[in-house]
Every structure is written in structure tokens, then in C-alpha cells.
Tab-separated table of C-alpha atoms in Angstrom:
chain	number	residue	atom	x	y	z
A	1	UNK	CA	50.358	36.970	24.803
A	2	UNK	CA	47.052	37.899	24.572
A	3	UNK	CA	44.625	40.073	22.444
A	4	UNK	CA	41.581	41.149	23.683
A	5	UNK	CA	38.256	43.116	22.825
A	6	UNK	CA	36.708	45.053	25.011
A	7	UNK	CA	33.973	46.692	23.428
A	8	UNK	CA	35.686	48.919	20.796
A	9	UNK	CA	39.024	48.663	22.362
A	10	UNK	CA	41.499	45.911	21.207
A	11	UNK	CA	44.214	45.656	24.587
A	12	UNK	CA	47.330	43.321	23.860
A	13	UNK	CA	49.588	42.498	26.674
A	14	UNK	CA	53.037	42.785	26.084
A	15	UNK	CA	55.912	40.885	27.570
A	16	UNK	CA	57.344	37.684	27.803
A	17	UNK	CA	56.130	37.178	32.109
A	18	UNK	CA	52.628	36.879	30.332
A	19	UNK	CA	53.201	34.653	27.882
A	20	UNK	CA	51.766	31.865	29.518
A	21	UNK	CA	49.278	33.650	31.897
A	22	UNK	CA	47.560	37.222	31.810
A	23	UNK	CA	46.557	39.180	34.506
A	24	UNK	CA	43.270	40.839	34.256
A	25	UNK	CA	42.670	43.871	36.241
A	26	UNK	CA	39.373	45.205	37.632
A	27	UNK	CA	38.414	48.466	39.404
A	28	UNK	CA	38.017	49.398	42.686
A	29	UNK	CA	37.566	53.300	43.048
A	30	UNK	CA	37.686	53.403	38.926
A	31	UNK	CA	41.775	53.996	39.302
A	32	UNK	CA	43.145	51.307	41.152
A	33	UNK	CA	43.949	48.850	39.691
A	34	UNK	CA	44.087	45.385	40.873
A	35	UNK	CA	44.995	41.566	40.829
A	36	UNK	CA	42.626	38.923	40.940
A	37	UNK	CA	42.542	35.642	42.471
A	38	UNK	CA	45.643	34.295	40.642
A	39	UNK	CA	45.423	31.513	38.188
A	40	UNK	CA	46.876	28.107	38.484
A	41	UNK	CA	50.761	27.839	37.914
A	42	UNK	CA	52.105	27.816	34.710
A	43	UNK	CA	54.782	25.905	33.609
A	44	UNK	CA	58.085	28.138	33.530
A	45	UNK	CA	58.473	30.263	30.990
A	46	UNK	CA	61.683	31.213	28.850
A	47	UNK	CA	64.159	33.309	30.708
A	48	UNK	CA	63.293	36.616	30.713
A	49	UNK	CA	66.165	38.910	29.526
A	50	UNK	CA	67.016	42.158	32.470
A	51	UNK	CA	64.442	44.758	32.149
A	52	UNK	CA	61.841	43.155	29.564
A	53	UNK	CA	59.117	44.637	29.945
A	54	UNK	CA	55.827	42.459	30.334
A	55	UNK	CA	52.187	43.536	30.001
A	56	UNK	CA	48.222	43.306	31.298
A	57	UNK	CA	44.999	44.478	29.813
A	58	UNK	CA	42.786	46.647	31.705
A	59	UNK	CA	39.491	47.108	33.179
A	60	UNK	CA	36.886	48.031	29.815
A	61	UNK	CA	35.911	51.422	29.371
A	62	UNK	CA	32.268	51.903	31.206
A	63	UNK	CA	33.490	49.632	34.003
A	64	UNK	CA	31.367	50.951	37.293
A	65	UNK	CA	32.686	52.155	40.078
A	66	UNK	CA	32.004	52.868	43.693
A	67	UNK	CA	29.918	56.331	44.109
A	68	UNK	CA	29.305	58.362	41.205
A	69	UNK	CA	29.716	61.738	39.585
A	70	UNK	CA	26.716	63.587	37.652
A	71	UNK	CA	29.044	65.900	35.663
A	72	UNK	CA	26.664	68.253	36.589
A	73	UNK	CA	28.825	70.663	38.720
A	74	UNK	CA	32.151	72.108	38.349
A	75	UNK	CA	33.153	72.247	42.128
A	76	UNK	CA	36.524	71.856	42.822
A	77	UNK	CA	37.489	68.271	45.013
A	78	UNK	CA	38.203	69.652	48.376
A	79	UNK	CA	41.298	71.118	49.430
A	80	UNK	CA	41.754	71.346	45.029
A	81	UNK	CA	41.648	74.293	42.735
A	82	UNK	CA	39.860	75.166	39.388
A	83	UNK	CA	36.774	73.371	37.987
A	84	UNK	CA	36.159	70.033	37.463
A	85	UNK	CA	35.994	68.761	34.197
A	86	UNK	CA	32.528	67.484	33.236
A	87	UNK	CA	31.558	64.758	31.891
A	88	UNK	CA	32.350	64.540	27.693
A	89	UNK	CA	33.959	67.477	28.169
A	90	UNK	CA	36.174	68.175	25.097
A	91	UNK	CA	39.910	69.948	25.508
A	92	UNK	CA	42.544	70.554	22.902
A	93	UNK	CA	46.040	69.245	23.097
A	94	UNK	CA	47.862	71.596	25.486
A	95	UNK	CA	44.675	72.215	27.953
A	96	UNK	CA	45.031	70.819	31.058
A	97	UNK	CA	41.650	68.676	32.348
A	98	UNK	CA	40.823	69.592	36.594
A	99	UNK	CA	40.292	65.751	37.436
A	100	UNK	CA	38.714	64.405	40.822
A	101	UNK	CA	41.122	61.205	41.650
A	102	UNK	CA	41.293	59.238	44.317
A	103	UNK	CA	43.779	56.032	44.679
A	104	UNK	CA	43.732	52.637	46.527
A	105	UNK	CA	43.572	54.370	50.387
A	106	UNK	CA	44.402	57.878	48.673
A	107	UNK	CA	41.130	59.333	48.781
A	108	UNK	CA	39.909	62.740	47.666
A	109	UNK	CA	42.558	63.583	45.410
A	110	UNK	CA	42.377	66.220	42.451
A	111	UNK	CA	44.937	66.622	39.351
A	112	UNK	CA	45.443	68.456	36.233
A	113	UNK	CA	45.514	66.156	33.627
A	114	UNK	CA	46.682	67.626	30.117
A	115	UNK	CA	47.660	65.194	27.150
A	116	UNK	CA	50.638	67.496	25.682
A	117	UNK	CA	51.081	65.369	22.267
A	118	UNK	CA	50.711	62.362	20.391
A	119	UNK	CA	53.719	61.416	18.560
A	120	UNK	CA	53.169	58.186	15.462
A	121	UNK	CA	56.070	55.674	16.169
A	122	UNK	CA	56.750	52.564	13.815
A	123	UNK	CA	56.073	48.824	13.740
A	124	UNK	CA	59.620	48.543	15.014
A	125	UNK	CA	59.486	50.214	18.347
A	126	UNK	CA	57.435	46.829	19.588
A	127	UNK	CA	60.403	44.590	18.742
A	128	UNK	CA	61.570	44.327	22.468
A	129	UNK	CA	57.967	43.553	23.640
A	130	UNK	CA	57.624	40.417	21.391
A	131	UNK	CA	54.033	41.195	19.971
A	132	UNK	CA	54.805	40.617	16.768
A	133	UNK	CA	52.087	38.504	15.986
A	134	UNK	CA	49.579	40.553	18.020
A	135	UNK	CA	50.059	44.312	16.144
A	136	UNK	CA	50.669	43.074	12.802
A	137	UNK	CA	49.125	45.877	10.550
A	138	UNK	CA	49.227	48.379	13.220
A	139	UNK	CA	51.019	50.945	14.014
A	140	UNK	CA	51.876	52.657	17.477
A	141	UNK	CA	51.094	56.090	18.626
A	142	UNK	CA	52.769	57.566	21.674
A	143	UNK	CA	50.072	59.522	23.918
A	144	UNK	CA	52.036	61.999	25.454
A	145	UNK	CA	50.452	63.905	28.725
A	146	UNK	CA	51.367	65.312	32.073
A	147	UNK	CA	49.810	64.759	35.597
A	148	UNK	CA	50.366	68.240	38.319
A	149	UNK	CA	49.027	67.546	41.430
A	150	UNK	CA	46.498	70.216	42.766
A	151	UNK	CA	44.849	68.584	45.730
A	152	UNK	CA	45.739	68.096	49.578
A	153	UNK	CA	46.130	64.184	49.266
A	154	UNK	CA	49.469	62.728	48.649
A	155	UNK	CA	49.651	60.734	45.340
A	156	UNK	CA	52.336	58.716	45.869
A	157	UNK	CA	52.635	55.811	43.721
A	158	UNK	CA	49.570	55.831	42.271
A	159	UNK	CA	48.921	55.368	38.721
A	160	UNK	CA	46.776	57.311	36.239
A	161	UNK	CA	46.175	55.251	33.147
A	162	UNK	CA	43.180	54.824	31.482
A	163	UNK	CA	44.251	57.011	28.517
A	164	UNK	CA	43.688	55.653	25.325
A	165	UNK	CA	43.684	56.967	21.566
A	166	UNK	CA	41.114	58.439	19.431
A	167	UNK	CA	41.282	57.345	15.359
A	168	UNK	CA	41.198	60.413	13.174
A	169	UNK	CA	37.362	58.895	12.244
A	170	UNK	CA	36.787	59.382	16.256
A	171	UNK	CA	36.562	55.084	16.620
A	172	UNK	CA	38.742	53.903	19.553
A	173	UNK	CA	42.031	53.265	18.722
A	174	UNK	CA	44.038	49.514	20.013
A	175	UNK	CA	45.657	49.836	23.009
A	176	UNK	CA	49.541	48.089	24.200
A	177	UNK	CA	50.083	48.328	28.236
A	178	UNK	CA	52.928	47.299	29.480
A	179	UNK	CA	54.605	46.485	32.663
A	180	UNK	CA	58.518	47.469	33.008
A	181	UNK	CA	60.514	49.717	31.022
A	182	UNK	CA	59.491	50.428	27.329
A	183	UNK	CA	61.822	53.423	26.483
A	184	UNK	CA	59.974	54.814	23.838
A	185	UNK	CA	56.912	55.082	26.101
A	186	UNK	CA	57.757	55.464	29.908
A	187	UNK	CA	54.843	55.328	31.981
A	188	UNK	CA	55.955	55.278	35.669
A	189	UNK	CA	53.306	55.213	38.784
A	190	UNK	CA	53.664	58.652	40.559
A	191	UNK	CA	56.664	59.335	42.834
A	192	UNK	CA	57.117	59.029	46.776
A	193	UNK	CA	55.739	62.411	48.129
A	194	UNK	CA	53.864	63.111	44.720
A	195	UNK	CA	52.035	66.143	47.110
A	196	UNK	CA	50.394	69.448	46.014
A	197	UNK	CA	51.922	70.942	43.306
A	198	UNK	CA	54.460	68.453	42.398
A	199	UNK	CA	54.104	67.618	38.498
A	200	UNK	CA	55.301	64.266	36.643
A	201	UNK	CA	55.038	63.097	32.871
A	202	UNK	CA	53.743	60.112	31.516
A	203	UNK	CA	53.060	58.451	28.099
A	204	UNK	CA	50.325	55.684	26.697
A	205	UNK	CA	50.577	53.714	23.709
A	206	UNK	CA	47.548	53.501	21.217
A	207	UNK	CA	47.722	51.282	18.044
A	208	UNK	CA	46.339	52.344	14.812
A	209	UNK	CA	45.775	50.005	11.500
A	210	UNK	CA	48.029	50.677	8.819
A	211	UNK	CA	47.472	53.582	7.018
A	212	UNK	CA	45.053	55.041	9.852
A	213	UNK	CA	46.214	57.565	12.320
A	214	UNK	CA	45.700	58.545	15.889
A	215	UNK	CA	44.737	62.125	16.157
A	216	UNK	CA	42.576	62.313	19.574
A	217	UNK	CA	42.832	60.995	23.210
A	218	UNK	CA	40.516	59.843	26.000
A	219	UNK	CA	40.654	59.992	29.622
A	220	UNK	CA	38.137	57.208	31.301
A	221	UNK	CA	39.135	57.219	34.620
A	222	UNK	CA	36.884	57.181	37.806
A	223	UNK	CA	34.224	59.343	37.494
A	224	UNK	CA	34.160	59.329	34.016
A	225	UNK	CA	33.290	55.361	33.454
A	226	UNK	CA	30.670	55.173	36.058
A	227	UNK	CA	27.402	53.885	34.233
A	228	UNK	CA	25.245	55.190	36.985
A	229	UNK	CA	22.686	57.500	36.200
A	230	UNK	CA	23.667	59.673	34.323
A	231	UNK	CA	26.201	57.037	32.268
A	232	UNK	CA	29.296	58.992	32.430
A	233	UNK	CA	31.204	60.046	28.857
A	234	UNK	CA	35.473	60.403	28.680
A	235	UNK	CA	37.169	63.631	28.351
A	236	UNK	CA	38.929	64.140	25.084
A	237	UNK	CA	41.913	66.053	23.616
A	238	UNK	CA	42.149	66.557	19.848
């Protein structure tokens, strides 16, 4: 397991296939997610019990990507409908975000991002992912949200991601990712024929000190972390 800080955000990897190595990702198109070079071998872990889920950390927040995006203009992506968030713009839970995404060769994409709730959860939700030792004091938060297709391009299997909470102070919350099923948290990569229209929810898990409480979210994704300039700002829900 692993802990680690990127600026203000603490990511843990959950699981028991990480124990003895973890997978960094980096971006690509500032959604895609992928693999480095893979590490050296490690000796073979524990057994690994049906369905545990596992974990990674992800790219930092303000990771560059390819292109850019000035937040300047409120076009719609082409073939897409409504205007496009801008950069920092702000949204209340329920509002749904008009989000330019694109995805490994799934280019020119557009979605409707809204974060629908954030539910608090207890120190004994984590139990299956074996982080004990890693969220000690902490507490999860369930970042509820829902992705609708409103582009031409075909999503399928892609995943969204790069949601993470918002402390009630407006600090960056901790963040768990996970890789398998975590029932309290589902957070599945987009369907086969996710096409125009086509709607599916997901969930991300933010981790607040004891006593503190997540009360916000932000979305990071591609354009939002590109530092060109202008540097890019999240959109948040609260």
C-alpha cells in the first residue's frame, strides 16, 4: 500500500494486488489514463480473495496535457449541445457541468457531468480494502455524480475520474481509488455503445480527517488541468 502527496491531495491505493508494487498513472489527453513501463517483479503476494478490489494513485491535479483550452468561450464540442463549462466555473449539487472529453482514440467527445450527492460513510466501509493503516483518522465520503453523453463520439469504456472532494474549509480533501468492486462506491468505466444520449452513474471516494467533513467536489479533467496559458482552474459543486 501506498500513501502519497500530490500537492494538496493525499491518494492511497487500495488493494491487496498493490501491496508490493503501485502503479502510477500519467496523462495522455488529460483522461486517459495509463501504465508505465512496469517495475521489476515482485515477489508473490498473499492470495488474493475473489473480487478484492486493488488500487492506483493518479496523475496530480495541474498535470499538462496535449492542446489546451482558454475557458474563454462557451462553444459547444462539435456534434455536442449546450455550453461548455469554463474554466473555475462553480455549479451546485444537482447542475449538470457541459464537459469537452475526449478518450484514448475517442476524440472529440462532450458530456454532462453533474455530481448528484455526497454521502459521509464510516471508517468501516474500508475494511475489505485493507488500508487500515493508511486512513487512520479519516473518514470516507462517497462523491456521488452522473455522466449523459451529449456528443457524436462513442464513449465506450472510457473512464471519467478525476473527481475529488472539497473540505467544508474549501482545502482538498484525501482521495482512495480503487481497482475492482468496492460496493459502497461503484465506479465502472463507461459501457459498450456508451453513444449520444446514453447516461451512466458513477461514484468517487474522498477522505476527510476526523471530525472534518466533505461538503464540495472538483472535476480536473482534461481541459481543466492544463497549465498552459491561461493555467486552467477545476469545476466545482457545493
Amino acid at each position: 500500500m501506498s500513501t502519497i502527496s500530490m500537492r494538496k491531495t493525499t491518494v492511497v491505493a487500495a488493494g491487496l494486488a498493490v501491496a508490493a508494487s503501485l502503479v502510477l498513472t500519467g496523462c495522455k489527453d488529460g483522461n486517459e489514463e495509463v501504465t508505465p513501463a512496469a517495475p521489476a517483479a515482485p515477489s508473490a503476494p498473499a492470495s488474493q480473495p475473489a473480487g478484492q478490489p486493488s488500487g492506483y494513485a493518479s496523475a496530480p491535479a495541474g498535470s499538462p496535457s496535449a492542446g489546451g483550452y482558454d475557458g474563454s468561450t462557451g462553444a459547444p464540442a462539435a456534434g455536442g449541445s449546450g455550453a461548455v463549462a469554463k474554466s473555475g466555473q462553480a455549479f451546485k449539487i444537482g447542475e449538470a457541468a457541459t464537459v469537452p472529453f475526449s478518450y484514448g482514440s475517442n476524440k472529440g467527445g462532450q458530456i454532462a457531468l453533474t455530481v448528484t450527492g455526497i454521502e459521509a460513510g464510516t471508517p468501516a466501509d474500508l475494511t475489505p480494502l485493507n488500508v487500515a493503516d493508511k486512513v487512520k483518522g479519516q473518514t470516507p465520503f462517497y462523491i456521488r455524480y452522473t455522466v449523459k453523453n451529449t456528443g457524436n463520439t462513442d464513449l465506450s469504456f472510457a473512464s471519467v475520474g478525476h473527481i475529488k472532494g472539497l473540505l467544508d474549509g474549501g482545502s482538498e480533501s484525501g482521495v482512495l481509488l480503487t481497482i475492482g468492486k468496492f460496493e459502497k462506491c461503484p465506479n465502472d468505466s463507461l459501457p459498450q455503445g456508451f453513444t449520444n444520449g446514453k447516461t451512466q452513474t458513477g461514484c468517487a471516494i474522498a477522505l476527510a480527517p476526523t471530525g472534518a467533513k466533505v461538503t464540495g467536489a472538483e472535476y480536473w479533467g482534461d481541459p481543466y488541468n492544463n497549465l498552459s496559458s491561461p493555467a486552467q482552474k477545476g469545476l466545482t459543486w457545493k
